[in-house]
C-alpha positions as a Python dict, from the first residue, in 0.01 Angstrom:
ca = {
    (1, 'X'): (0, 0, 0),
    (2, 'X'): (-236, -228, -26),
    (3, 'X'): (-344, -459, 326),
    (4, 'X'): (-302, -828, 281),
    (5, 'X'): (-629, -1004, 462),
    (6, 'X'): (-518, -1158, 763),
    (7, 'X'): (-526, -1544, 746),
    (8, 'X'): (-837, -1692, 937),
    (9, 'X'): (-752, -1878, 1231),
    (10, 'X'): (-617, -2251, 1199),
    (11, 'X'): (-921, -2459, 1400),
    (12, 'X'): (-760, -2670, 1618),
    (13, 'X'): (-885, -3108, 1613),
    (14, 'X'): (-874, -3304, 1870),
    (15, 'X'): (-914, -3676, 1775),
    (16, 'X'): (-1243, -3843, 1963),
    (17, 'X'): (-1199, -4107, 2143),
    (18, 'X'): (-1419, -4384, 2039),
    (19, 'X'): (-1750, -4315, 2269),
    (20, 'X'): (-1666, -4014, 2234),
    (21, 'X'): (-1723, -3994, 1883),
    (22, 'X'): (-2018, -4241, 1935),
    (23, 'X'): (-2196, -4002, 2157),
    (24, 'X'): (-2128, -3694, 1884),
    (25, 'X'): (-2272, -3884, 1649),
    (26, 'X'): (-2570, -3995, 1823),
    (27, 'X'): (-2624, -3645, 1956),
    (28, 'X'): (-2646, -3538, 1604),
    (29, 'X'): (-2916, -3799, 1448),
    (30, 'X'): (-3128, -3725, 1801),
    (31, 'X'): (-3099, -3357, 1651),
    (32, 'X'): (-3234, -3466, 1357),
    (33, 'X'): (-3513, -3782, 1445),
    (34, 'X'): (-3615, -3507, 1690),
    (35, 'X'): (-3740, -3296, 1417),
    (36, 'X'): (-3807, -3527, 1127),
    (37, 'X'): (-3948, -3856, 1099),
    (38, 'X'): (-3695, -4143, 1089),
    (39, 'X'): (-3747, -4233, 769),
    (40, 'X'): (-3694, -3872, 626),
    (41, 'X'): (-3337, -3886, 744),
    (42, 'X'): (-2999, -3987, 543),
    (43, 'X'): (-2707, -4094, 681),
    (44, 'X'): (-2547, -3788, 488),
    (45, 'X'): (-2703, -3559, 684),
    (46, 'X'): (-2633, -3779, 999),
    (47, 'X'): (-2275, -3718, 867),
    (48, 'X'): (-2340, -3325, 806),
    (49, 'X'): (-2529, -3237, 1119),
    (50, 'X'): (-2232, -3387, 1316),
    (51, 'X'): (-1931, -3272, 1094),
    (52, 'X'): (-1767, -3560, 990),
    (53, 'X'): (-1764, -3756, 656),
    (54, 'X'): (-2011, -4046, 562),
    (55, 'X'): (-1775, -4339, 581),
    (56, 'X'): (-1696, -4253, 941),
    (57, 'X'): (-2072, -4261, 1031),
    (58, 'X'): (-2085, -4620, 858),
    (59, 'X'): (-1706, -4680, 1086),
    (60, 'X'): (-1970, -4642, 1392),
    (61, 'X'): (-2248, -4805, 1262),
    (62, 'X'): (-2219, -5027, 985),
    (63, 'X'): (-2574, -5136, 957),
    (64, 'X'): (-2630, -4744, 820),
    (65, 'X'): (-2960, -4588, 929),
    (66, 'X'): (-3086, -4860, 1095),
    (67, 'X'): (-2813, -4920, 1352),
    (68, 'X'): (-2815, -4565, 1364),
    (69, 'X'): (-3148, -4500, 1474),
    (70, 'X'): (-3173, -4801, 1696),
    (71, 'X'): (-2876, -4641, 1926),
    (72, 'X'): (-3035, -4309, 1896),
    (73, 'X'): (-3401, -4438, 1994),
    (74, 'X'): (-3215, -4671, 2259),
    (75, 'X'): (-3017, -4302, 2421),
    (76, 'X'): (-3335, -4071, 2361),
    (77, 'X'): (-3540, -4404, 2591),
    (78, 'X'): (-3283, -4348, 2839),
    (79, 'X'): (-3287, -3976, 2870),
    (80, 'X'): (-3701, -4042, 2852),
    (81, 'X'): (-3698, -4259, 3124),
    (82, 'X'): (-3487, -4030, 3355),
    (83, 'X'): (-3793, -3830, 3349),
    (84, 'X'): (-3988, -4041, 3579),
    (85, 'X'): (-3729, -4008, 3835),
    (86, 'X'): (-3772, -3846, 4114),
    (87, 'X'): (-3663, -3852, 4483),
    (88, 'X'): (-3944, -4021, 4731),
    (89, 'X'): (-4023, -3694, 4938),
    (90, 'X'): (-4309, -3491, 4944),
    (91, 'X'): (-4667, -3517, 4851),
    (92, 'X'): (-4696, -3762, 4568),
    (93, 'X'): (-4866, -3585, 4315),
    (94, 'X'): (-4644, -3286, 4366),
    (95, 'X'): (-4351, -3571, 4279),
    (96, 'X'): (-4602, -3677, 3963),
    (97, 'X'): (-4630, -3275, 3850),
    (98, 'X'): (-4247, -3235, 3888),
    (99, 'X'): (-4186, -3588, 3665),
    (100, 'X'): (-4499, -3459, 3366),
    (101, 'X'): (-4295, -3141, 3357),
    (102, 'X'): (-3999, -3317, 3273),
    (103, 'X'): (-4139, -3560, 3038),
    (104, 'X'): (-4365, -3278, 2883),
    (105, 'X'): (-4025, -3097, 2811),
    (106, 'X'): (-3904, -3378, 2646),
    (107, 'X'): (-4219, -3433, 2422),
    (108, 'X'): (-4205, -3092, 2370),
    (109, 'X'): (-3805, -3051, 2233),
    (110, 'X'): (-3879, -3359, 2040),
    (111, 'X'): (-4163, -3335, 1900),
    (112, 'X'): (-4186, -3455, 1563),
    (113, 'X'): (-3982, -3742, 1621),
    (114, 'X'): (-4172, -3827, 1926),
    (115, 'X'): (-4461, -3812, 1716),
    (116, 'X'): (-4301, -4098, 1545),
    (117, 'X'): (-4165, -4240, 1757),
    (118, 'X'): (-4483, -4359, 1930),
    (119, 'X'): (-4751, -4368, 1631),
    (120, 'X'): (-4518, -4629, 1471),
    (121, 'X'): (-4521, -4707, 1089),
    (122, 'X'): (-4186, -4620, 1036),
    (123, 'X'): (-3999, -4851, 764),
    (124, 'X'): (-3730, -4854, 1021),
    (125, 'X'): (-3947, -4975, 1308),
    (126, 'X'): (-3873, -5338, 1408),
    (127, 'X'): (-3908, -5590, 1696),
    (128, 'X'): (-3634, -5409, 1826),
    (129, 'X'): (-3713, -5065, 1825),
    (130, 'X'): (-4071, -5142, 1984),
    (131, 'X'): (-3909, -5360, 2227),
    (132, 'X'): (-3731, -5010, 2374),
    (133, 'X'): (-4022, -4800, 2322),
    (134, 'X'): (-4239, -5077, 2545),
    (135, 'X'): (-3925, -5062, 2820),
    (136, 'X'): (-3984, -4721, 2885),
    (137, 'X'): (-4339, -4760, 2925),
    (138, 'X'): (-4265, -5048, 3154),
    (139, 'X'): (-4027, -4855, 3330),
    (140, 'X'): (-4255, -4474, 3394),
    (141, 'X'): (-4515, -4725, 3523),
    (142, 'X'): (-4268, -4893, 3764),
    (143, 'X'): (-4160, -4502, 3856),
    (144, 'X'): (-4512, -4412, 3943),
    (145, 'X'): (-4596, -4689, 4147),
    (146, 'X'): (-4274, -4669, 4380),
    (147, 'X'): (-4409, -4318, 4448),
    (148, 'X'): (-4754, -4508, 4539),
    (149, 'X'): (-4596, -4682, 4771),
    (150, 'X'): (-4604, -5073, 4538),
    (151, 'X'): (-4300, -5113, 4385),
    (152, 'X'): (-3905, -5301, 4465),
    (153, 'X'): (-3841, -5010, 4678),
    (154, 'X'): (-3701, -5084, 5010),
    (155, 'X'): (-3999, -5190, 5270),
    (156, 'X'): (-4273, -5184, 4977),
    (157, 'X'): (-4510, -5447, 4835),
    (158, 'X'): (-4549, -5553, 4482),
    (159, 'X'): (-4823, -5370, 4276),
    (160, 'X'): (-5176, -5621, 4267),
    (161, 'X'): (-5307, -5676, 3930),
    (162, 'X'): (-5577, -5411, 3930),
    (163, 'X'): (-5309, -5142, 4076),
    (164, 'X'): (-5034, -5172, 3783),
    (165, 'X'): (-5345, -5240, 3537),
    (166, 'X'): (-5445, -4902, 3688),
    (167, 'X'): (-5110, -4750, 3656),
    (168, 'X'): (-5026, -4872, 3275),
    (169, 'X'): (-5322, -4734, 3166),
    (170, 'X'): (-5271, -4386, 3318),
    (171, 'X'): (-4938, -4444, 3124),
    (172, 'X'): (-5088, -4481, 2805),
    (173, 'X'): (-5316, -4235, 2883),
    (174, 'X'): (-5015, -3967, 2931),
    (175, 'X'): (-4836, -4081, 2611),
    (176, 'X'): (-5195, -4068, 2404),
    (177, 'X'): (-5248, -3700, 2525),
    (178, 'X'): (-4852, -3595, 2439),
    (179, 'X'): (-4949, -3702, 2094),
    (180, 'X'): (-5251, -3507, 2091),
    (181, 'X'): (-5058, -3245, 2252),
    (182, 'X'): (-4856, -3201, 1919),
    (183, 'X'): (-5111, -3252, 1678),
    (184, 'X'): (-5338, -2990, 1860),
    (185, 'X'): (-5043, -2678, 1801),
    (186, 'X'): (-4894, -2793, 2183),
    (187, 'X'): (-5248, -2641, 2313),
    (188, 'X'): (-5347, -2613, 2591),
    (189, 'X'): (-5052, -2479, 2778),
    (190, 'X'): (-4791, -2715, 2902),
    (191, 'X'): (-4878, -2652, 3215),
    (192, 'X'): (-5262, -2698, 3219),
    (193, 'X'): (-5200, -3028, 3047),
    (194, 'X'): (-4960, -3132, 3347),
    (195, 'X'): (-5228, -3026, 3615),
    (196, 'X'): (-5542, -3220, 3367),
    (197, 'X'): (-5304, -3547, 3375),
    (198, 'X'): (-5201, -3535, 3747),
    (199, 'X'): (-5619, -3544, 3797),
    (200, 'X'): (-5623, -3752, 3584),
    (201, 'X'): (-5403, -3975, 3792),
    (202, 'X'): (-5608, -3932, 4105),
    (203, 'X'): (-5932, -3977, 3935),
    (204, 'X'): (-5811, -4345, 3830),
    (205, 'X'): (-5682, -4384, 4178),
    (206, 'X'): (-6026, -4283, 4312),
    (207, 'X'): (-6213, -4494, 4089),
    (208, 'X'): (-6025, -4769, 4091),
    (209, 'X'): (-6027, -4789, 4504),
    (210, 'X'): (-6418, -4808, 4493),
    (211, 'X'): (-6336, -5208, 4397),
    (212, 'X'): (-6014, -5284, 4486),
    (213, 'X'): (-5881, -5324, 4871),
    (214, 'X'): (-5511, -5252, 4787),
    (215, 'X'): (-5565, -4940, 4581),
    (216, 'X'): (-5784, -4761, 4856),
    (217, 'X'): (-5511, -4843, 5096),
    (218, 'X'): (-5281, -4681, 4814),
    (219, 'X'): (-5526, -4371, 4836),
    (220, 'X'): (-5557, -4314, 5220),
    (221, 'X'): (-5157, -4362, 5210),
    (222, 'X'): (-5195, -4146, 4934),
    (223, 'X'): (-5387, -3911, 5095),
    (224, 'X'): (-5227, -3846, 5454),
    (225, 'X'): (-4902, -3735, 5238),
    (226, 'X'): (-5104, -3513, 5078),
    (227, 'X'): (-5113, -3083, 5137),
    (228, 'X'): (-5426, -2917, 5213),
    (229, 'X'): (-5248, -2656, 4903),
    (230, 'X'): (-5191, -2961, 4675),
    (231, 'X'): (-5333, -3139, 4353),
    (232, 'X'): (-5548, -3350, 4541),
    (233, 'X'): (-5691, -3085, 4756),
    (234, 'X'): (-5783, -2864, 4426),
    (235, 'X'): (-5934, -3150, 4263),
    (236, 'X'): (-6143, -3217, 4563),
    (237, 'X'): (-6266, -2911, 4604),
    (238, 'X'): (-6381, -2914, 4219),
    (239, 'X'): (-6510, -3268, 4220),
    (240, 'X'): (-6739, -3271, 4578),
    (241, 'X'): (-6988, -2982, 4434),
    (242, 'X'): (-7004, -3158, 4137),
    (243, 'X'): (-7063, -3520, 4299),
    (244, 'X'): (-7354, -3334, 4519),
    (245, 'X'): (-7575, -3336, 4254),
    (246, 'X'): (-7560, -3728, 4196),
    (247, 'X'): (-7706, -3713, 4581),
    (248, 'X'): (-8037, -3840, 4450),
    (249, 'X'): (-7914, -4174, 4268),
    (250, 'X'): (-7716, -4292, 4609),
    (251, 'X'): (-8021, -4522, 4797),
    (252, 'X'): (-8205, -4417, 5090),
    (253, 'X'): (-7965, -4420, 5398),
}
């Protein structure tokens, strides 16, 4: 007698509600702009990727890929610029290594579409799009400098010029390195790249206080937070030997 093969299993649907769906669809073009540059990805694939048919992707988001990765780049800014938050306790550049891991971890699940994300050139960049890429920036430098102490926190000042100069450049400076980060194989190690930014950081600070009242009040704030185990401790311990040898260019006491 021959066995009749037993029917596969009728998948049960549940109907989306309408964010719902919205938020399935943008998880699956993230997927994708994560991994491919913007301009590489179809709205059919969009559709694919997230198990639905085309016309319901164009129900969503009638202005097709555009629309599409406008709301994407607008949710993958978001979950970007969670990554500079962090609760105000502890040393500060133990709260700085904590938010680089995060953001590094981002970069790093991202990557390609990171990559172009931030290098631009895409035929569906516009005035938009940069406008939310610039947010972010505007709002990881507004992160670091509440954990500096400047910032609309309860109790603290507003940054001076030549602190949030400081502190936008360090930004760039993190965002220029992720990029090199990816074209370099993701080499050095995560890690080391953390620790070399978080110097970095406190080499601007450093530098920065040798002209500017506010930011050396930043640093000796800065510094009485600090552990004798920290980031700031192992860079000082690395930087004074090497600063001993400019002892002969410093004039006659």
């Amino acid at each position: 007698m021959t066995s009749v093969p037993a029917a596969p299993p009728v998948r049960a649907y549940r109907r989306l509600g309408v964010e719902e769906r919205r938020a399935q669809l943008l998880a699956a073009a993230l997927t994708l702009f994560a991994h491919r540059a913007p301009d590489d990805v179809s709205i059919d694939e969009v559709a694919v990727a997230a198990g639905v048919s085309r016309p319901l992707v164009y129900r969503y988001f009638p202005g097709g890929r555009q629309q599409l990765y406008e709301a994407a780049l607008g949710s993958a800014a978001e979950q970007l610029t969670l990554c500079f938050a962090e609760p105000a306790a502890g040393p500060p550049t133990e709260r700085v290594s904590r938010v680089l891991d995060r953001y590094l971890g981002f970069v790093d699940q991202h990557d390609a579409g990171f990559s172009a994300l931030l290098r631009g050139g895409s035929v569906v960049e516009t005035s938009r799009t940069s406008a939310i890429v610039d947010g972010v920036r505007r709002a990881a430098a507004e992160q670091i400098l509440l954990h500096l102490g400047r910032g609309t926190g309860p109790g603290q000042e507003p940054a001076g010029p030549r602190l949030r100069m400081m502190v936008r450049t360090w930004i760039a400076a993190v965002e220029a390195a992720s990029l090199i980060w990816l074209d370099e194989g993701k080499q050095p190690a995560a890690g080391d790249l953390r620790g070399w930014l978080v110097d970095h950081l406190i080499a601007l600070l450093a530098v920065t206080a040798a002209s500017d009242g506010e930011t050396a009040s930043v640093v000796a704030e800065l510094l009485d937070q600090e552990s004798a185990d920290g980031p700031a401790a192992r860079l000082a311990a690395l930087v004074v030997p090497v600063a001993g040898h400019a002892a002969h260019l410093l004039p006659p006491a």
